[in-house]
Short mmCIF file of C-alpha atoms in Angstrom, two decimals:
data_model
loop_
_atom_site.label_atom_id
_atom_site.label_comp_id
_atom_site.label_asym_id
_atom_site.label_seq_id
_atom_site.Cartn_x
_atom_site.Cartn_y
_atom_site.Cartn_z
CA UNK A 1 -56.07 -87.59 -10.21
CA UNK A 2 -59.09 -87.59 -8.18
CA UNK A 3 -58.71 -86.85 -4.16
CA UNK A 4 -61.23 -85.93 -0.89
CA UNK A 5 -58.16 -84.14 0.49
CA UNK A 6 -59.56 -80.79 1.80
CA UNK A 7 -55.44 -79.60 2.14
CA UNK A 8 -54.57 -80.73 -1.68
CA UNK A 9 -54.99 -78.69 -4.66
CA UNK A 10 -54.30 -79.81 -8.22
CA UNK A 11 -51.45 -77.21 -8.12
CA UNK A 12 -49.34 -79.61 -6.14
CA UNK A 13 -49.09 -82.17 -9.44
CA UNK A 14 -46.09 -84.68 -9.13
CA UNK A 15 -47.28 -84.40 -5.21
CA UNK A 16 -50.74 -85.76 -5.08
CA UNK A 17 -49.22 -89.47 -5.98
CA UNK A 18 -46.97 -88.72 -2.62
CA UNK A 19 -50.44 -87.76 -0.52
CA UNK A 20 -52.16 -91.26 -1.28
CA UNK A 21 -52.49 -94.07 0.66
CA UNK A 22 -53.85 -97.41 0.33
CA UNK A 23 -57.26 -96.69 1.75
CA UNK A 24 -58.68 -93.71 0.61
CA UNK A 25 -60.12 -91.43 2.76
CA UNK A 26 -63.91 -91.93 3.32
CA UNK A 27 -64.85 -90.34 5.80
CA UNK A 28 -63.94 -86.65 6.35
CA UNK A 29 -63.90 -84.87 9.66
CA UNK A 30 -65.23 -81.68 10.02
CA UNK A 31 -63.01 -78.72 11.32
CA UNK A 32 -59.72 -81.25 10.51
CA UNK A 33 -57.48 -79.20 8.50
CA UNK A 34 -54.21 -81.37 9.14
CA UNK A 35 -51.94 -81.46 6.30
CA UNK A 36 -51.21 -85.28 5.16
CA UNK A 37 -48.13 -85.54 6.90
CA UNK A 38 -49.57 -84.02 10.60
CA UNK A 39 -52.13 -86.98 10.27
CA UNK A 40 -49.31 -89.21 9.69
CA UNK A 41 -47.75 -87.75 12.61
CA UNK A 42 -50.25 -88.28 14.73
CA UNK A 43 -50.89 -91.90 13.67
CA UNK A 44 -47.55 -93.10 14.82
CA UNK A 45 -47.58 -91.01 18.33
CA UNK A 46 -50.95 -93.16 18.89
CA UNK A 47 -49.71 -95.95 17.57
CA UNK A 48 -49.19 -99.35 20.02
CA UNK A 49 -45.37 -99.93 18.17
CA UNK A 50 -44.57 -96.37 19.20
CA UNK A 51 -45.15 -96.77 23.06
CA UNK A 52 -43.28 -99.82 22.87
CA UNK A 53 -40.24 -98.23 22.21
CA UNK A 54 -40.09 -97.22 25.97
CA UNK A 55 -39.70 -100.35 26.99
CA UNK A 56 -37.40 -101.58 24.52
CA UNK A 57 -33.36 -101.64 24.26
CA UNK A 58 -31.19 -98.97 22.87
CA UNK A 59 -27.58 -99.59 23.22
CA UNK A 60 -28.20 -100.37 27.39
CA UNK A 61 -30.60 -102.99 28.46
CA UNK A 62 -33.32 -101.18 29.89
CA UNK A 63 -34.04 -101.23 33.65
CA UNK A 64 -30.42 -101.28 34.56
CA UNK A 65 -30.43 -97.16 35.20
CA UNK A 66 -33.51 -94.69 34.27
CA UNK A 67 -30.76 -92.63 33.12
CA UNK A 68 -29.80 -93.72 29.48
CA UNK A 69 -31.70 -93.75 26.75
CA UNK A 70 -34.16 -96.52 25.50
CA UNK A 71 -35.42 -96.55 21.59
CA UNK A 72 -38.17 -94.28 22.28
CA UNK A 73 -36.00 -91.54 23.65
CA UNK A 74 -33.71 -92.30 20.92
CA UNK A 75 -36.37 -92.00 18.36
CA UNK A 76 -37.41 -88.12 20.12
CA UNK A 77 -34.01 -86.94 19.91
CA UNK A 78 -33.75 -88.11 16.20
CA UNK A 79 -37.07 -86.41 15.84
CA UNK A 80 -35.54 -82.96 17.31
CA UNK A 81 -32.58 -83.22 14.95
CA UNK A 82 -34.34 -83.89 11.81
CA UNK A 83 -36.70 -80.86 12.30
CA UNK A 84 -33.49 -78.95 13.16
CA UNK A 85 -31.80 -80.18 9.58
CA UNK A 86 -35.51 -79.30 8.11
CA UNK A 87 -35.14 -75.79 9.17
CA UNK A 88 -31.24 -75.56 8.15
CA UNK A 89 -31.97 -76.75 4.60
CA UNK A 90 -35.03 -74.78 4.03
CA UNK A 91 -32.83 -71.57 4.76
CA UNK A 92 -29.89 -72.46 2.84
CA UNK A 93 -31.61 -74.01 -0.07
CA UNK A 94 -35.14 -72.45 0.00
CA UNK A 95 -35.80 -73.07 -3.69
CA UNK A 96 -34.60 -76.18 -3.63
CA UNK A 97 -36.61 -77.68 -0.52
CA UNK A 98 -39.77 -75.62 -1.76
CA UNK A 99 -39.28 -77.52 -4.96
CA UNK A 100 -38.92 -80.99 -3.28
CA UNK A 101 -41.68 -80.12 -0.84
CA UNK A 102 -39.80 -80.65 2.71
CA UNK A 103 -42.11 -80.75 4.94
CA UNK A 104 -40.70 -80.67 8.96
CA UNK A 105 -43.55 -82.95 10.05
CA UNK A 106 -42.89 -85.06 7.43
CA UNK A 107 -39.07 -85.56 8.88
CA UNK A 108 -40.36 -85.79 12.48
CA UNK A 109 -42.93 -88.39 11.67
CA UNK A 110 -39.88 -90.30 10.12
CA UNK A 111 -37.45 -89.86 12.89
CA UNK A 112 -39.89 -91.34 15.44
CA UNK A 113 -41.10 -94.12 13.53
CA UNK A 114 -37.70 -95.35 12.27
CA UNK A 115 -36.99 -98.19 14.82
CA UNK A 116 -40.09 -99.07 15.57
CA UNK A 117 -39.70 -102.05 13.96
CA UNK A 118 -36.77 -103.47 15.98
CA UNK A 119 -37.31 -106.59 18.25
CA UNK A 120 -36.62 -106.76 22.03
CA UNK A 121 -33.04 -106.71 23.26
CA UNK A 122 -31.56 -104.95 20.36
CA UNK A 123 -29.34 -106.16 17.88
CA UNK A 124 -29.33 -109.74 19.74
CA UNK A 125 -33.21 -109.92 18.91
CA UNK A 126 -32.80 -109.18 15.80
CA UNK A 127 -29.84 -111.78 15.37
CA UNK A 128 -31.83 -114.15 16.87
CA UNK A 129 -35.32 -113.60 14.54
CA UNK A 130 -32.93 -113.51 11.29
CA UNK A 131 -31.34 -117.12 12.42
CA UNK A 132 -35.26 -118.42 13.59
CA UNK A 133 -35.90 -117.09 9.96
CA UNK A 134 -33.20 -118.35 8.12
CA UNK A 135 -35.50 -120.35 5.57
CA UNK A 136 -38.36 -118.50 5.81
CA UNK A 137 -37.23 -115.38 4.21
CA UNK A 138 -34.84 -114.00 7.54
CA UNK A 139 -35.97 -110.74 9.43
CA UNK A 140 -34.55 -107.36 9.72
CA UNK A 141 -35.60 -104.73 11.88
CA UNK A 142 -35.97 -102.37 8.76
CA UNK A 143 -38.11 -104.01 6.87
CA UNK A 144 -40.18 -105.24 10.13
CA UNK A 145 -40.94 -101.41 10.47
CA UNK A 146 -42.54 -101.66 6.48
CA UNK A 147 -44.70 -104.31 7.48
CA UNK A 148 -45.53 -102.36 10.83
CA UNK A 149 -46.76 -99.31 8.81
CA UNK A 150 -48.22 -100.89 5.98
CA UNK A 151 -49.77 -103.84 7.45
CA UNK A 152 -49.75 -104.60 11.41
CA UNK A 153 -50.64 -101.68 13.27
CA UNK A 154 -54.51 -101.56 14.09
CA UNK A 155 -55.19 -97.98 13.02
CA UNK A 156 -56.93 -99.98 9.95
CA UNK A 157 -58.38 -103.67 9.34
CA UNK A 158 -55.79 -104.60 6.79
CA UNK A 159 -53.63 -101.51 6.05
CA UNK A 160 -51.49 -100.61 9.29
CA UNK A 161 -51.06 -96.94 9.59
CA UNK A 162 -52.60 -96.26 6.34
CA UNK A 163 -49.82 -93.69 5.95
CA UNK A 164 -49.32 -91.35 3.06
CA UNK A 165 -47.00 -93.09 0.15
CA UNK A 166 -44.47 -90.41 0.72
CA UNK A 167 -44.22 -91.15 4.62
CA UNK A 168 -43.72 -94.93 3.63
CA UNK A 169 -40.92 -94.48 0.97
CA UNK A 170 -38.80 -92.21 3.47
CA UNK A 171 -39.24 -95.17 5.85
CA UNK A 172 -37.41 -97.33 3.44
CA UNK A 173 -33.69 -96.78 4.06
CA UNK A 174 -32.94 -100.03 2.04
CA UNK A 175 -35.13 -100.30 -1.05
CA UNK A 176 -34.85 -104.11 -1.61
CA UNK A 177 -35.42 -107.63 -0.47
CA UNK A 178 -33.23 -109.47 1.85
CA UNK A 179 -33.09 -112.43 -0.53
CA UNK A 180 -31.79 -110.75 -3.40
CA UNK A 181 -29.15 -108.92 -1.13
CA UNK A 182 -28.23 -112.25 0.20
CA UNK A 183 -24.14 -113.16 -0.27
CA UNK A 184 -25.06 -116.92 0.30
CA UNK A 185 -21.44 -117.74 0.36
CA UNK A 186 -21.55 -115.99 3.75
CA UNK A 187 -24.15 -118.24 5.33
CA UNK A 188 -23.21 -121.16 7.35
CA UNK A 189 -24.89 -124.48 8.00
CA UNK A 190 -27.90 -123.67 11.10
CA UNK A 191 -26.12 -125.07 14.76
CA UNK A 192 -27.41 -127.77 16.11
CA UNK A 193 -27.54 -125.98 19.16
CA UNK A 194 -28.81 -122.07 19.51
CA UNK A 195 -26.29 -121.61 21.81
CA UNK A 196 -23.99 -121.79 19.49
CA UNK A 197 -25.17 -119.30 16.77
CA UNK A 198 -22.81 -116.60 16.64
CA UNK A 199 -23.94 -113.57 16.05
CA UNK A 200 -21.31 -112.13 13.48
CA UNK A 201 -22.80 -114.93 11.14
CA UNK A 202 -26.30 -114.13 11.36
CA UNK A 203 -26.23 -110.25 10.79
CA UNK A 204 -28.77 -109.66 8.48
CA UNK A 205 -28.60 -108.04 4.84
CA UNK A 206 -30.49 -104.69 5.53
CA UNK A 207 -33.74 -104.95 3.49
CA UNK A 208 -37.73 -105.70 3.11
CA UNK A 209 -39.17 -108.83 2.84
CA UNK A 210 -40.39 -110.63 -0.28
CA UNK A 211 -43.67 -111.42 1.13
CA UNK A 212 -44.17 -107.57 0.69
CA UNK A 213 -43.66 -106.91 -2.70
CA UNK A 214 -46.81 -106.26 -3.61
CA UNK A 215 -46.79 -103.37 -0.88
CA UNK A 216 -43.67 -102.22 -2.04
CA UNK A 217 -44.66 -101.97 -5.65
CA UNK A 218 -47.54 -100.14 -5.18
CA UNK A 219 -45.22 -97.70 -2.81
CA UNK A 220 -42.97 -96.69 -5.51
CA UNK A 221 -45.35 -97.19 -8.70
CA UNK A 222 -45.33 -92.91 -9.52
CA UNK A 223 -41.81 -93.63 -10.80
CA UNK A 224 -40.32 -94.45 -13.73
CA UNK A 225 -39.08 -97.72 -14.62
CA UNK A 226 -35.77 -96.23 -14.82
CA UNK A 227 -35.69 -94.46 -11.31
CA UNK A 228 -37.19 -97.57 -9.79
CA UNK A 229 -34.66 -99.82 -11.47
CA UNK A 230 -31.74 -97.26 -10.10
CA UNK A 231 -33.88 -97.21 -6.77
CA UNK A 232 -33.23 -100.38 -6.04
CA UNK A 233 -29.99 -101.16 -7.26
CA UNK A 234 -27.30 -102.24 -5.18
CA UNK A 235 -23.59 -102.89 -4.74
CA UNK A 236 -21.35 -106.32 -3.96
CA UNK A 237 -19.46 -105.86 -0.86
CA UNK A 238 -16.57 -108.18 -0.79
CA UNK A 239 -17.03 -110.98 2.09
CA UNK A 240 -20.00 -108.88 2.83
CA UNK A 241 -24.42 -109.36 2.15
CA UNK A 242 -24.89 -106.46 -0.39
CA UNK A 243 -25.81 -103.03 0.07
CA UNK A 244 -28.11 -100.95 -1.15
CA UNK A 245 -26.96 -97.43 -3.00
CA UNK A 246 -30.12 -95.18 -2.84
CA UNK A 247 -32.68 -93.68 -1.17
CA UNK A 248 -35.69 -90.96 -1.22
CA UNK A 249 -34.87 -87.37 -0.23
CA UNK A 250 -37.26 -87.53 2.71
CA UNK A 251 -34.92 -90.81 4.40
CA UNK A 252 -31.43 -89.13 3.20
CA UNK A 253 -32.68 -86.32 6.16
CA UNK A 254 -33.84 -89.29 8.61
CA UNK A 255 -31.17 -91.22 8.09
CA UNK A 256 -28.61 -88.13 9.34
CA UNK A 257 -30.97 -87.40 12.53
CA UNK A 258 -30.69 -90.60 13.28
CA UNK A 259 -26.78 -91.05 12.40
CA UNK A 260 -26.26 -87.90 14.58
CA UNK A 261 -28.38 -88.92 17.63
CA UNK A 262 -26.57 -91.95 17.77
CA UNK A 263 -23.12 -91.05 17.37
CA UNK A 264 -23.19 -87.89 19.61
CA UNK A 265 -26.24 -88.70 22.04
CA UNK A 266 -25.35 -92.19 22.89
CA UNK A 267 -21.82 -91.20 23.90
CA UNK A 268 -23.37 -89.18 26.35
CA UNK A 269 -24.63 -91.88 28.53
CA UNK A 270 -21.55 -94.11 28.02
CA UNK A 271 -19.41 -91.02 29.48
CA UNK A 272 -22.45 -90.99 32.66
CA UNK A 273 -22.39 -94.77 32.98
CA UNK A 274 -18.68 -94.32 33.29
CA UNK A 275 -17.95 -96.90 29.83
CA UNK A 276 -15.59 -94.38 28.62
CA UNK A 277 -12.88 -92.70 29.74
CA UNK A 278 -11.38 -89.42 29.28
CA UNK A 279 -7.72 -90.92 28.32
CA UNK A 280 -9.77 -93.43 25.65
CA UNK A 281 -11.65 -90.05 24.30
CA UNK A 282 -8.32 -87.99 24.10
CA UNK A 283 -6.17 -90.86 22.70
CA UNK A 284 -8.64 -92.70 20.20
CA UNK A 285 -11.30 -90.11 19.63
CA UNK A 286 -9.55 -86.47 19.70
CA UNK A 287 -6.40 -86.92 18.65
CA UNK A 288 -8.04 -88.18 15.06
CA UNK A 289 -10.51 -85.62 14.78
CA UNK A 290 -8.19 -83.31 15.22
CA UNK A 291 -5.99 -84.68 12.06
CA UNK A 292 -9.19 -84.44 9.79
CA UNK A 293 -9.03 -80.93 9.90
CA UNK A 294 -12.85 -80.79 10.19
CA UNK A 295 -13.96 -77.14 9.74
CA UNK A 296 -14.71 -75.72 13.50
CA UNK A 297 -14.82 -79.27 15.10
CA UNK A 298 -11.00 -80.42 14.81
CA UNK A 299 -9.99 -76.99 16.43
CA UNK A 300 -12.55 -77.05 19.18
CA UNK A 301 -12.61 -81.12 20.24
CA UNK A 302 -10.11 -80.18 22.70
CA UNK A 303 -12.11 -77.83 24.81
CA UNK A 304 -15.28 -79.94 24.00
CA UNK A 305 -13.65 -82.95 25.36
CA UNK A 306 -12.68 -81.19 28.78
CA UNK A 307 -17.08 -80.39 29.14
CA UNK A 308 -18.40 -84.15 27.98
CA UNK A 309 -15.88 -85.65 31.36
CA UNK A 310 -16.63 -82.11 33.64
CA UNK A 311 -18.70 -83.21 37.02
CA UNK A 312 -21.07 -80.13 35.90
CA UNK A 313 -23.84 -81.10 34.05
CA UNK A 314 -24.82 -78.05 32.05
CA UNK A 315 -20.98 -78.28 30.77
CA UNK A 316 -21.91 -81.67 29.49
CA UNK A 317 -25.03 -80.78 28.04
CA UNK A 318 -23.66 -77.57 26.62
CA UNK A 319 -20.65 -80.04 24.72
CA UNK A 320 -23.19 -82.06 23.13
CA UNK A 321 -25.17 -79.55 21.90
CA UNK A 322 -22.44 -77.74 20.30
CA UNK A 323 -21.19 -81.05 18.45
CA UNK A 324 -24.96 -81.88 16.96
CA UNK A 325 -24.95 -78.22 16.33
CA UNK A 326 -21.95 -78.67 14.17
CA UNK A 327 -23.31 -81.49 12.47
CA UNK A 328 -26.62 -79.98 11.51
CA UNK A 329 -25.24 -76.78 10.45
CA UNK A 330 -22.38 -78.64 7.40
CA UNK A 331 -25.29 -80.99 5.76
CA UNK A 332 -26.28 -79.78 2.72
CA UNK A 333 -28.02 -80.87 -0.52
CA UNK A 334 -26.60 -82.63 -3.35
CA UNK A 335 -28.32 -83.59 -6.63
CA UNK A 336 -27.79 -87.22 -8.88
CA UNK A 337 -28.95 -86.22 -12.18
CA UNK A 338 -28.74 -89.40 -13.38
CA UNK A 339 -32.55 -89.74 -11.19
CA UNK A 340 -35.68 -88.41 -12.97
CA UNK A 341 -37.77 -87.87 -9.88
CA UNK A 342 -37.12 -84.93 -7.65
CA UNK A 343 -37.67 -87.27 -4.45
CA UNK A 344 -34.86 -89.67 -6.03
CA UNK A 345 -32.65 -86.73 -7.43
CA UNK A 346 -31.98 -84.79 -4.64
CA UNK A 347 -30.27 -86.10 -1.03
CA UNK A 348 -29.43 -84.50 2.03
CA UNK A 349 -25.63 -85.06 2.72
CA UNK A 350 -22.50 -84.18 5.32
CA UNK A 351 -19.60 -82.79 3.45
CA UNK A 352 -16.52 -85.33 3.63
CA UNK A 353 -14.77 -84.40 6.10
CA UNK A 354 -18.18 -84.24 8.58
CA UNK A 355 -19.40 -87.53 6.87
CA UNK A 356 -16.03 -88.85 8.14
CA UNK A 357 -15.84 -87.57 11.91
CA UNK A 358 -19.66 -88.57 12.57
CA UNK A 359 -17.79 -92.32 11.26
CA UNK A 360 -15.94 -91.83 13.93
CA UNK A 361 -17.95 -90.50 16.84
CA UNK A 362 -20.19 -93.86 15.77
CA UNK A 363 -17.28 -96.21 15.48
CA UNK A 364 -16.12 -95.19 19.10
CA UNK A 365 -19.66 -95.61 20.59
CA UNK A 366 -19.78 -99.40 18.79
CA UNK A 367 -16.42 -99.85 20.23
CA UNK A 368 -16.31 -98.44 23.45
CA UNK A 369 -20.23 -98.92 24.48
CA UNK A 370 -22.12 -101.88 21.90
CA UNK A 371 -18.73 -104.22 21.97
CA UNK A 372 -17.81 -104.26 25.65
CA UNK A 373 -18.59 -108.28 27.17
CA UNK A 374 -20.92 -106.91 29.45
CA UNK A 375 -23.14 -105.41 26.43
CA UNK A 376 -22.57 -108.26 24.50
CA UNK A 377 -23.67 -110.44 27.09
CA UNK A 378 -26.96 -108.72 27.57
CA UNK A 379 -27.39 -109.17 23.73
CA UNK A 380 -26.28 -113.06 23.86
CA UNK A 381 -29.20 -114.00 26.93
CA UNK A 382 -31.96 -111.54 24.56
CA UNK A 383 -30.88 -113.62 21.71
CA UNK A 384 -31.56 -116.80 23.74
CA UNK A 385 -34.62 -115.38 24.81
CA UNK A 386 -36.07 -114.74 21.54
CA UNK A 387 -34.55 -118.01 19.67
CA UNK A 388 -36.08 -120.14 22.51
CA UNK A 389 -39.51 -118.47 22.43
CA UNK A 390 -39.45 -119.01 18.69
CA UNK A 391 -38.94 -122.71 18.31
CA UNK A 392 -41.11 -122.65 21.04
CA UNK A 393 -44.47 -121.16 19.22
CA UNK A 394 -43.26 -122.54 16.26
CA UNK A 395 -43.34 -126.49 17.59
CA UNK A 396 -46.96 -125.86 18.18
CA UNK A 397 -48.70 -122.74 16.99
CA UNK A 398 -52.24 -123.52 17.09
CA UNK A 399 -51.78 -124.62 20.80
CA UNK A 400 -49.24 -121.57 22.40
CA UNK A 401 -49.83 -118.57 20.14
CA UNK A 402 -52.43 -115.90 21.70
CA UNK A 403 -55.52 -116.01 19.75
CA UNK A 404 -55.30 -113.30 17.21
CA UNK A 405 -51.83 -114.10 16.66
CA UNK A 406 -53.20 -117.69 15.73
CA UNK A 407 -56.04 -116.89 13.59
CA UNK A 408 -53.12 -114.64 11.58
CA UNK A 409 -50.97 -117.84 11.47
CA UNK A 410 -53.69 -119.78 9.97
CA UNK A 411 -54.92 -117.78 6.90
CA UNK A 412 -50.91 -117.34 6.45
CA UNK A 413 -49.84 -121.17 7.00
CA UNK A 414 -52.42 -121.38 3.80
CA UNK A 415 -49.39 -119.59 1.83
CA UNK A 416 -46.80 -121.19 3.75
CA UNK A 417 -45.90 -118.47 5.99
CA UNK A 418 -46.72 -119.00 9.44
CA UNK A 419 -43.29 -118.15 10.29
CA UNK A 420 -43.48 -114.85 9.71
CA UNK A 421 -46.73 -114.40 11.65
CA UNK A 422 -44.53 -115.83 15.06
CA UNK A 423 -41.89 -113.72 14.06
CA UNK A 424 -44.39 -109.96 13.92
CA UNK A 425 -45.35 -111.44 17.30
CA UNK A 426 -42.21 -111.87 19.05
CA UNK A 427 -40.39 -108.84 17.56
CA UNK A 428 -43.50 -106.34 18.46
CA UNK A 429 -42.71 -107.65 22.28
CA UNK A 430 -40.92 -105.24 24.32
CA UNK A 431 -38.01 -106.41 26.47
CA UNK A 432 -39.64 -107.03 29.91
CA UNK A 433 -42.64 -109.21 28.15
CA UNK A 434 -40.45 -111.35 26.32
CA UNK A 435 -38.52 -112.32 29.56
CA UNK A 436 -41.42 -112.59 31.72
CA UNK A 437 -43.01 -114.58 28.84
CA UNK A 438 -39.98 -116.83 28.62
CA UNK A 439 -39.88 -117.10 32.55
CA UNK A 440 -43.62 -117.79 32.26
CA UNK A 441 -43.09 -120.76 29.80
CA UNK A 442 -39.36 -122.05 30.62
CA UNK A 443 -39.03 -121.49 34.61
CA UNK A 444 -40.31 -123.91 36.89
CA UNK A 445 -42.62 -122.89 39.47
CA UNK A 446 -43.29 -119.77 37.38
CA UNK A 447 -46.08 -118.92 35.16
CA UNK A 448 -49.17 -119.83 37.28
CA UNK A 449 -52.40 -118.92 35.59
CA UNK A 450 -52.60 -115.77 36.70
CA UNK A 451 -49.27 -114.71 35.90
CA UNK A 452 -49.84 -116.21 31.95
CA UNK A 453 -53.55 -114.10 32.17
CA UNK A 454 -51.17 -110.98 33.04
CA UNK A 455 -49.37 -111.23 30.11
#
């Protein structure tokens, strides 16, 4: 395999397939000794989708407190954790992740571009794009962040990011399309009205989009048929869209940073914003982990509980430390030998009994935090936000979409999907622009020209 890569050798065989990407390297930089994976790194911290993420919602709408976190704080704590698992595994298992090549800027360029593919206003923008979208192939923020990388970012004319293959397939938690993971029986007729979608009817099947196939064949062409055929098979979930079973090594370790900063770092600002209280911790969070028996954690929850609710900061911060501590310390590696490919046959797991608290630190954020009316709320007016902008550019393209957004639209109206150009445009908007474009467009006496130039 031929390659301009002054950091390969032809000692790292099954690897060089990992190292390519879909525009070769042409031009070589003198002095730039970056590994693959630190250019990759680099290309998402620069990247437009990236900065984005500051302004866009995490579990909180943003601007009601500089306090909690937004996606792009999310997306560096994620990024801490997964170098931390990096540097567990490689000293438990140093064969192992020698072997499988685990590289920590690899797992750091993951964890940071992992959401960047989410809409504005969280899961209400993505509720709303996936209803918008409903015959046009639906959206989900996953495989919005696969066209991001691949395709939409300017780093290159046609190729996004022009990441490295193996940087791509640890992107893709859900290896398949949303329209063969589709339980049809679970879709309703479209409202007449969009304020009357309901949300729990539009969640989306997490996967790509067909319209990417090509992309995604090329991604995972080094393996078999038989590991791609297992790659992407999936499982029927009962009065559920299905779910896919597998993933590459690289997202098994992404998918854990990102697991942990959720469940343990967003329950940190709901105790600060004061959405949880010590008596709901103690009676619906404690007392269980306590029964799992949980090896350090169900003996200690007690004394960690008393630090997350103490007035003193540091005791707070010392709490949550311990408990992602914990976390990172149990995951381990496990192998399915019924995978050819060492990126398919090995995964980075939490023992059972850790698998099953981090359920449950996650279950009490959805409940306590994501669920409350006044979250939901938030997420209802985003939704309206983004449904309304949608039929809006979508009544008359040509006439309301900026201009490169339009010339898109055209050359992909030609193959009968426009829709998806209006929907890369509206979920790349961060939370403040889609409001201030919607009060621009829907508000009277708003949106003068120079406000609309502004934009």
């Amino acid at each position: 395999m031929q390659h301009n890569d002054p950091t390969l050798t032809d000692n790292d065989d099954w690897q060089l397939a990992w190292w390519e990407r879909r525009l070769p390297r042409t031009q070589a930089r003198d002095g730039d000794h970056r590994s693959p994976f630190q250019r990759d790194k680099a290309r998402v911290l620069h990247s437009a989708a990236f900065r984005r993420l500051q302004a866009k919602t995490q579990v909180l709408g943003v601007g009601l407190s500089d306090f909690y976190r937004t996606r792009l704080t999310h997306s560096l704590e994620a990024a801490q954790i997964g170098t931390g698992i990096t540097a567990q595994l490689q000293g438990k298992f140093p064969r192992l992740t020698e072997h499988v090549g685990l590289d920590p800027y690899l797992i750091e360029t993951l964890c940071l571009a992992h959401d960047i593919g989410h809409p504005p206003f969280g899961h209400g923008g993505e509720i709303a794009l996936n209803y918008m979208m409903h015959g046009h192939g639906g959206f989900e923020g996953n495989g919005q962040t696969f066209r991001i990388v691949t395709q939409l970012e300017p780093y290159t004319a046609e190729h996004g990011m022009n990441l490295s293959r193996r940087s791509v397939l640890g992107l893709v938690k859900y290896p398949n399309f949303i329209d063969a993971l589709t339980n049809h029986d679970l879709l309703p007729s479209p409202s007449v009205s969009l304020r009357q979608v309901k949300a729990e009817q539009w969640h989306p099947p997490k996967g790509l989009f067909r319209c990417d196939e090509a992309l995604f064949d090329w991604l995972i062409d080094p393996f078999s048929q038989q590991d791609k055929d297992r790659l992407m098979s999936f499982e029927h979930v009962s009065g559920k869209h299905h779910k896919t079973t597998h993933k590459s090594f690289d997202c098994s370790v992404m998918e854990l940073a990102d697991d942990i900063a959720y469940g343990i770092h967003d329950l940190e600002d709901a105790i600060v914003m004061g959405m949880v209280k010590r008596a709901e911790f103690v009676e619906e969070l404690q007392s269980e982990l306590e029964q799992l028996q949980v090896p350090w954690l169900s003996e200690h929850i007690a004394g960690i509980g008393t630090r997350l609710f103490s007035q003193a900061q540091h005791e707070r911060k010392n709490a949550i430390g311990a408990l992602v501590n914990c976390f990172i310390t149990a995951i381990r590696i496990e192998e399915d030998a019924a995978f050819e490919h060492p990126l398919l046959r090995y995964q980075a797991v939490l023992p059972e009994h850790h698998h099953n608290a981090l359920g449950l630190f996650k279950k009490f954020v959805y409940m306590k935090v994501i669920r409350k009316p006044e979250v939901q709320l938030l997420e209802y007016k985003g939704q309206q936000v983004v449904m309304e902008l949608f039929e809006a550019f979508s009544a008359d393209p040509t006439r309301l979409l900026p201009e490169n957004t339009r010339k898109r639209w055209l050359v992909a109206e030609e193959h009968n999907n426009g829709h998806r150009v209006i929907a890369d445009y509206i979920s790349g908007m961060t939370d403040e622009f889609a409001a201030r474009l919607y009060s621009n467009m829907f508000v009277p006496k708003r949106g003068g020209i120079l406000d609309t130039l502004s934009l």
